[in-house]
Short mmCIF file of C-alpha atoms in Angstrom, two decimals:
data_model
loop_
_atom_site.label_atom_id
_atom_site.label_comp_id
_atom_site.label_asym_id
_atom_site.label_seq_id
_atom_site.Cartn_x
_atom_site.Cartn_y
_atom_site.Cartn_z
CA UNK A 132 42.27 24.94 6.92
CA UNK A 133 43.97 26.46 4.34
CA UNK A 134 45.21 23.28 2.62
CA UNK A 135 41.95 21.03 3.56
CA UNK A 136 39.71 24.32 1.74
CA UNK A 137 41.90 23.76 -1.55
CA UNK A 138 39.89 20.32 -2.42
CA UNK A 139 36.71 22.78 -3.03
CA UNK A 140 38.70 23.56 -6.45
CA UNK A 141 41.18 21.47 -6.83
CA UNK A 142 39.79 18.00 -6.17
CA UNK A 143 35.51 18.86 -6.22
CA UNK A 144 35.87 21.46 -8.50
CA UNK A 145 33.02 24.14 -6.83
CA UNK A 146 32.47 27.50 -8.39
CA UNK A 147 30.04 28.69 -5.79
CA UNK A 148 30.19 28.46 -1.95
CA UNK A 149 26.80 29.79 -0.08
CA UNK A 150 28.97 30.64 3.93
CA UNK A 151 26.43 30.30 6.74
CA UNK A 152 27.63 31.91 10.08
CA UNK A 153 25.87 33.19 12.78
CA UNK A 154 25.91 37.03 13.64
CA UNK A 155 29.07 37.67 16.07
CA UNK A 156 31.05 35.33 13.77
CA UNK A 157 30.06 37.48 10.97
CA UNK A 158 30.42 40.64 12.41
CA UNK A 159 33.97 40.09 13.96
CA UNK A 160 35.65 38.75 10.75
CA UNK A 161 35.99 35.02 11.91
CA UNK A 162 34.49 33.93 7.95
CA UNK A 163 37.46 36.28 6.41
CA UNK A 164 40.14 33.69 6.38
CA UNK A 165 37.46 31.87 4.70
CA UNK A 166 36.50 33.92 2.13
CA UNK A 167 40.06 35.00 1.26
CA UNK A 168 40.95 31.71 0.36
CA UNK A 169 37.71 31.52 -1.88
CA UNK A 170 38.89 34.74 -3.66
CA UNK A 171 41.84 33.19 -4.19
CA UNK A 172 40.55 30.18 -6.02
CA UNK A 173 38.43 32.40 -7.85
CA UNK A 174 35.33 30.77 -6.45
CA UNK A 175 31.95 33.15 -5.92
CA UNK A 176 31.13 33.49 -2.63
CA UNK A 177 28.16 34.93 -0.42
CA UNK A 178 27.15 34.86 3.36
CA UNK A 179 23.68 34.22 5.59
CA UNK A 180 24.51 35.47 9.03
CA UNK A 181 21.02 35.22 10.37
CA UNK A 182 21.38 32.18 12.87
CA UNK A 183 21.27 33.24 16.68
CA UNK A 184 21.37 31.31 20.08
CA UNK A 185 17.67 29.32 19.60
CA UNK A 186 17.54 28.02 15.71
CA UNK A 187 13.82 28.20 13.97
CA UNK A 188 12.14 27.02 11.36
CA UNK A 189 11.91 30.34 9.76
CA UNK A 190 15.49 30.67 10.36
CA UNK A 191 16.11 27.52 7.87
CA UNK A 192 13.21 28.22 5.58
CA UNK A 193 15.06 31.88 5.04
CA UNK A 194 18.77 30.57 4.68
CA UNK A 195 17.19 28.01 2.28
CA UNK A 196 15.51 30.20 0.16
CA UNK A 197 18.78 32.54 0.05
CA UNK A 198 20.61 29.46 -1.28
CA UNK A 199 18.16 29.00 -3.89
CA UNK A 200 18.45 32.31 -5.07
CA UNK A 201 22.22 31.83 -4.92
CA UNK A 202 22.29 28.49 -6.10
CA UNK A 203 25.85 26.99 -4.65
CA UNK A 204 27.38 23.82 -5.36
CA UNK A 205 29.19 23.99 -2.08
CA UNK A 206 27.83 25.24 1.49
CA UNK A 207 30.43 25.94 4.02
CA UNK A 208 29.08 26.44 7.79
CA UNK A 209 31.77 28.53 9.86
CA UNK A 210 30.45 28.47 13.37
CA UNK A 211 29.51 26.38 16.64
CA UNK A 212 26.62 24.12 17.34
CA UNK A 213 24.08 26.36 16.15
CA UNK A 214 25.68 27.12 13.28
CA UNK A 215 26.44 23.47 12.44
CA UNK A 216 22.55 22.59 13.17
CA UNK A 217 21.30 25.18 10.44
CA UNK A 218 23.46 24.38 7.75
CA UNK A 219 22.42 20.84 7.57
CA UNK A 220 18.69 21.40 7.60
CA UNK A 221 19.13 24.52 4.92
CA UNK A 222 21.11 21.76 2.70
CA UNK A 223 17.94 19.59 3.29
CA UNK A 224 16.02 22.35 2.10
CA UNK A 225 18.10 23.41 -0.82
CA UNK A 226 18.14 20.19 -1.82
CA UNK A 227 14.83 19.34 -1.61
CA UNK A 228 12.79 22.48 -2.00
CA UNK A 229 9.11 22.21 -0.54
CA UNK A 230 10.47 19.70 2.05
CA UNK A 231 9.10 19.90 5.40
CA UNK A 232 11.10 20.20 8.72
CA UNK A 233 8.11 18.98 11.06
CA UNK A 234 7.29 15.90 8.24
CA UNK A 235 10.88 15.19 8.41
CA UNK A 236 10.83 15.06 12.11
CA UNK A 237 8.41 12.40 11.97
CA UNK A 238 9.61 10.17 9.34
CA UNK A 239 13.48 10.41 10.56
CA UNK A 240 13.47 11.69 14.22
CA UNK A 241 15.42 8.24 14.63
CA UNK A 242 18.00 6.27 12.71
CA UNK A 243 16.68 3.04 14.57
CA UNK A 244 13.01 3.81 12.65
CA UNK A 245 13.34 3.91 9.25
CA UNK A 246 10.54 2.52 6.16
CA UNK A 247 12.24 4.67 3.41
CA UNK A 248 15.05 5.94 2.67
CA UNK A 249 15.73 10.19 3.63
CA UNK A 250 15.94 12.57 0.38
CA UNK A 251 19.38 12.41 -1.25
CA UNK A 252 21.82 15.48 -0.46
CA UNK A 253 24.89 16.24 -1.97
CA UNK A 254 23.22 16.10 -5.15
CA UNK A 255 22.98 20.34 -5.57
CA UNK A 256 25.91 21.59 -2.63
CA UNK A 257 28.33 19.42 -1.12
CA UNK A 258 28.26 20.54 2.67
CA UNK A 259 31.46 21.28 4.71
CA UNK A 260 31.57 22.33 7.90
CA UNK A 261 34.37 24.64 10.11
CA UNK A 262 33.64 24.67 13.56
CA UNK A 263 35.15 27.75 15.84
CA UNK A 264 34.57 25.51 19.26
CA UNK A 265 35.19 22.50 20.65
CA UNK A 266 32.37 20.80 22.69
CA UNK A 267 29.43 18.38 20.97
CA UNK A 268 31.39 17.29 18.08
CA UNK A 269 28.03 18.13 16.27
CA UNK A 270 29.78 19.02 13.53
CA UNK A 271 30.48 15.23 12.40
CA UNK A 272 26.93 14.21 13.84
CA UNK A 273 23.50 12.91 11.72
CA UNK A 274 21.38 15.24 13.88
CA UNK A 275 20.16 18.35 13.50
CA UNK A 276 17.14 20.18 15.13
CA UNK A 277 15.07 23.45 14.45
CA UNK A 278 12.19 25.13 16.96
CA UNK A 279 8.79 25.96 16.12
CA UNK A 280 7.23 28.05 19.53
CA UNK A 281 7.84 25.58 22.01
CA UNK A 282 8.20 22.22 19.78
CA UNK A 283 11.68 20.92 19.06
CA UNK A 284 12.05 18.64 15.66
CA UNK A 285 15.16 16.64 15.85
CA UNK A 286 15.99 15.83 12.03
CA UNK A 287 18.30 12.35 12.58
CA UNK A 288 19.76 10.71 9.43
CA UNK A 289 23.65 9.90 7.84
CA UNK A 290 22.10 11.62 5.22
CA UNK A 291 22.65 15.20 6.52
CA UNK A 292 26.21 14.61 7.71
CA UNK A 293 28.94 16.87 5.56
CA UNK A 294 31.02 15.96 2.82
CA UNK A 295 33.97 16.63 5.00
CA UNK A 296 34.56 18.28 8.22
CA UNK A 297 38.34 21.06 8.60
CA UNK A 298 39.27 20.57 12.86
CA UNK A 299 41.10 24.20 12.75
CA UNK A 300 42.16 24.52 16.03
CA UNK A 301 43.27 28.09 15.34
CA UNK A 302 39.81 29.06 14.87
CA UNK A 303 39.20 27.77 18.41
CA UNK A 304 42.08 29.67 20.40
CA UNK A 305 40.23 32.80 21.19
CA UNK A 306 37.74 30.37 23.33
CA UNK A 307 37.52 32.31 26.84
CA UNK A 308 37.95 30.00 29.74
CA UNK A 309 34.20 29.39 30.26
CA UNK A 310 33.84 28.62 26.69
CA UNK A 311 36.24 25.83 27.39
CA UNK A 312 35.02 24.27 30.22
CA UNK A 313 31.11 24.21 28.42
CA UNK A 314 32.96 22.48 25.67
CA UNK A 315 34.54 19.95 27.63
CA UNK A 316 31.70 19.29 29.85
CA UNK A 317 29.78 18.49 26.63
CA UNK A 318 32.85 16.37 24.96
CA UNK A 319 32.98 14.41 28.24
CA UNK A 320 28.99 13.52 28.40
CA UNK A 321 29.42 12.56 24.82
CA UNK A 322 31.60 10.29 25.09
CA UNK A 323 30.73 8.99 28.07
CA UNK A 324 27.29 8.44 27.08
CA UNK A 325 28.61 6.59 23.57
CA UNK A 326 30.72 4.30 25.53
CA UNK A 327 28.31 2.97 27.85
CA UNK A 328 25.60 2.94 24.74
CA UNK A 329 24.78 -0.65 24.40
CA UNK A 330 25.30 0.01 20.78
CA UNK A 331 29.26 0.36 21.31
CA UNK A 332 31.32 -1.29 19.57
CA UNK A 333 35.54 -1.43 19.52
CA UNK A 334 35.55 1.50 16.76
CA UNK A 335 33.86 3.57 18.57
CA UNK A 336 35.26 2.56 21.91
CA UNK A 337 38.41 3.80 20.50
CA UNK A 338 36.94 6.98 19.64
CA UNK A 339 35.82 7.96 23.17
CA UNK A 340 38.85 6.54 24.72
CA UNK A 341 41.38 8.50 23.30
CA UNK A 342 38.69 11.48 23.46
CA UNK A 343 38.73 11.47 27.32
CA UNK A 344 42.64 10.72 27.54
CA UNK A 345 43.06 13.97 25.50
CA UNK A 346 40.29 15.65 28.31
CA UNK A 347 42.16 14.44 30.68
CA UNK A 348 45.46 15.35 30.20
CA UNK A 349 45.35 18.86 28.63
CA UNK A 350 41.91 19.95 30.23
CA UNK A 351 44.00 21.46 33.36
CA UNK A 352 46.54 23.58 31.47
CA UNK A 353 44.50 24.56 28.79
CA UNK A 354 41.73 25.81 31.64
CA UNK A 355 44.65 27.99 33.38
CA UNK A 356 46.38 29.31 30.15
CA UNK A 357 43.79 29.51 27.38
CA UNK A 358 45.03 31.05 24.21
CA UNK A 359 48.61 30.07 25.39
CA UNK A 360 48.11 27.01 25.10
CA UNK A 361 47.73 25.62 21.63
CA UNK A 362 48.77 22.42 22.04
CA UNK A 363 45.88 22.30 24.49
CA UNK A 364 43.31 23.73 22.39
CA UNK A 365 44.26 21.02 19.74
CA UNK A 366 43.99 18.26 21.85
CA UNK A 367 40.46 19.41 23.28
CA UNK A 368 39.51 20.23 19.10
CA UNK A 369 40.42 16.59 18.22
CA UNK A 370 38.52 15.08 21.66
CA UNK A 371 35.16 17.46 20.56
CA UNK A 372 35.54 15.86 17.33
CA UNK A 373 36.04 12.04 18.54
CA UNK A 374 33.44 12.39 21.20
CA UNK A 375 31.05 13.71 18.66
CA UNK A 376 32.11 10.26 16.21
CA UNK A 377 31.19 7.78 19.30
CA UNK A 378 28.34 9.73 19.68
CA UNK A 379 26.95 9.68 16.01
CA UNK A 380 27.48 5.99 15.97
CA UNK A 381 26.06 4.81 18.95
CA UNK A 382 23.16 6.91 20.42
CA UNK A 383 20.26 6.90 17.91
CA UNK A 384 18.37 10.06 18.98
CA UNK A 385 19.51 13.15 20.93
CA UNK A 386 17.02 12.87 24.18
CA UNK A 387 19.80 11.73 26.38
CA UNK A 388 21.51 14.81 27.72
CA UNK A 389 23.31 13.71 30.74
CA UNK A 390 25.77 16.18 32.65
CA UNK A 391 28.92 15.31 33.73
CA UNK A 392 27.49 15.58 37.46
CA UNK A 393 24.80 12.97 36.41
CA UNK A 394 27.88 11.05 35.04
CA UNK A 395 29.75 10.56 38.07
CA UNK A 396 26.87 9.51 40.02
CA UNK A 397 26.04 6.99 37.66
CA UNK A 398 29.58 5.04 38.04
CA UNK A 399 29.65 5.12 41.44
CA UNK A 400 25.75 4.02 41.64
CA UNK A 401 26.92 1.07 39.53
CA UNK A 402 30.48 0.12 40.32
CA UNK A 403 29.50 -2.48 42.51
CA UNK A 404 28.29 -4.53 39.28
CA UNK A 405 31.03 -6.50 38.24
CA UNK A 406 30.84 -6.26 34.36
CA UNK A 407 30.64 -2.18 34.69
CA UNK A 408 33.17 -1.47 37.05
CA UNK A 409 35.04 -3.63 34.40
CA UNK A 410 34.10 -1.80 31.71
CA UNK A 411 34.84 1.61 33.39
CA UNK A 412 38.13 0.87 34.53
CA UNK A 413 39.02 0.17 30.65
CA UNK A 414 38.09 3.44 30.34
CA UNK A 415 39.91 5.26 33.54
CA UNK A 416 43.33 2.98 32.38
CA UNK A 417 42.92 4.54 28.87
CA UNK A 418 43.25 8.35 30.66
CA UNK A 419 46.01 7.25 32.92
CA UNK A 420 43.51 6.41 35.87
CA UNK A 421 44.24 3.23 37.80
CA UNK A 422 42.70 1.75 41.09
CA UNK A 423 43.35 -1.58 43.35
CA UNK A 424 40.72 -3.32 41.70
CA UNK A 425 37.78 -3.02 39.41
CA UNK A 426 35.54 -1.10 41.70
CA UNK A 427 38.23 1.01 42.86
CA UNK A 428 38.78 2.12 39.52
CA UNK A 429 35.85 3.08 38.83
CA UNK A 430 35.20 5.26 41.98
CA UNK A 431 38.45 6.91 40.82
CA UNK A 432 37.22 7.56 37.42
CA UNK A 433 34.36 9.33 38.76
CA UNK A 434 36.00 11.36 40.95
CA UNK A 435 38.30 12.62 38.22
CA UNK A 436 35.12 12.92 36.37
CA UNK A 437 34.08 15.65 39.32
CA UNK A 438 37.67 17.16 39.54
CA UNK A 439 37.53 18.12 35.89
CA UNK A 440 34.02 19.70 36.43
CA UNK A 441 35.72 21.63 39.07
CA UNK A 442 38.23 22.91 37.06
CA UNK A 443 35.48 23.73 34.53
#
């Protein structure tokens, strides 16, 4: 982080950085490393902490209207999903003030549905985001989302995605051991649900594969020894990250939420077809996982599907 934060002066030359965080983060110093390195490129800082677990409308409209009073030419989001969420729809705002979440919702809920083009970012703050977990990748995803009562809007356009994303994986080593396994879980849908999009292609094949080879070989150890296991938590960082890639470029809305029990059902439910069993077993060889045939493969691949959701 240290090195990839320099570009803010050195290459983009930003004078102002408007941190979003969420509460905990805030309160427990995680933005500090941050903000020293800020001080020490003599760039002005400030902080909205005000994101919690469910992320409002009011919520945006308020970190909005603190960047507007601020007025940044870079917005940093330290945090996980939430986190990540909020500072892409408060760039939307900043950018565009008077712009409506709902109205958005509507005219770019998805990427496949599109008669104009979304507002231009970038043009005010450059966005960069830090995440402090490992599990949807949503840091490098066009979606974000923000409640109103019970309504969801799901915001869904390239548009929103940061200027460039800083996979710390030292931020992520205080993760407890149920942290990990949600973040895995989510990694693994992810990427399953990417490769078996029928909007794959090799790139993001390639993305996914090498995201579940990572799952699957440092899941275990990093599971059992946590925080001592760096290389581990690297490995999972980088497969959050890829996952989250396939994802982006693939699925073209965020309804499909399958768990990783849902997952394993669904290869064995459709090994017997010839073209997916051969499909999954590129997948299982990728990770290490190999059968006597096709079919065989498969069924393998979903039972170390289940073993890592035991371990999780």
């Amino acid at each position: 982080m240290p090195v990839a934060l320099r570009e803010l002066k050195e290459v983009m030359g930003k004078r102002k950085a408007f941190i979003i965080t969420d509460k905990k983060s805030y309160h427990s110093g995680s933005i500090a490393p941050v903000e020293k390195l800020l001080d020490e490129m003599n760039i002005q800082h400030t902080a909205f902490f005000d994101i919690n677990d469910e992320i409002t409308i009011g919520t945006v409209a308020s970190g909005a209207k603190a960047a507007q009073l601020f007025e940044p030419d870079v917005i940093i989001a330290v945090g996980g999903g939430n986190v990540m969420n909020a500072a892409k729809l408060i760039r939307v705002l900043y950018e565009v003030p008077g712009a409506d979440i709902a109205e958005l919702s509507d005219r770019f809920g998805d990427i496949r549905r599109r008669g104009e083009l979304f507002p231009r970012t970038n043009v005010k703050a450059a966005l960069v985001t830090v995440p402090t977990s490992s599990g949807a990748g949503e840091e490098v995803t066009p979606y974000a989302w923000a409640s109103y009562g019970e309504k969801k809007f799901v915001v869904a356009d390239y548009e929103i995605m940061p200027e460039f994303v800083v996979i710390d994986s030292d931020y992520m080593i205080s993760q407890t051991r149920e942290e990990i396994a949600h973040s895995a879980k989510k990694a693994i849908a992810h990427l399953f649900i990417a490769y078996t999009d029928e909007n794959a292609t090799e790139y993001t094949d390639g993305f996914a594969m090498k995201a579940f080879e990572n799952i699957v070989r440092y899941l275990p150890g990093y599971i059992e020894n946590a925080e001592n296991d760096p290389a581990g938590c690297e490995k999972l960082a980088q497969a959050s990250a890829m996952s989250g890639i396939a994802y982006a470029n693939t699925v073209f809305s965020t309804e499909d939420a399958s768990s990783v029990a849902e997952i394993a059902e669904r290869i064995e439910a459709s090994a017997e077809n010839e073209s997916a069993a051969r499909r999954y077993r590129e997948l299982a060889n990728a990770a290490g996982i190999s059968g006597s045939d096709d079919k065989d493969t498969a069924l393998k691949l979903a039972d170390r599907i289940r073993e890592l959701t035991g371990i999780a």
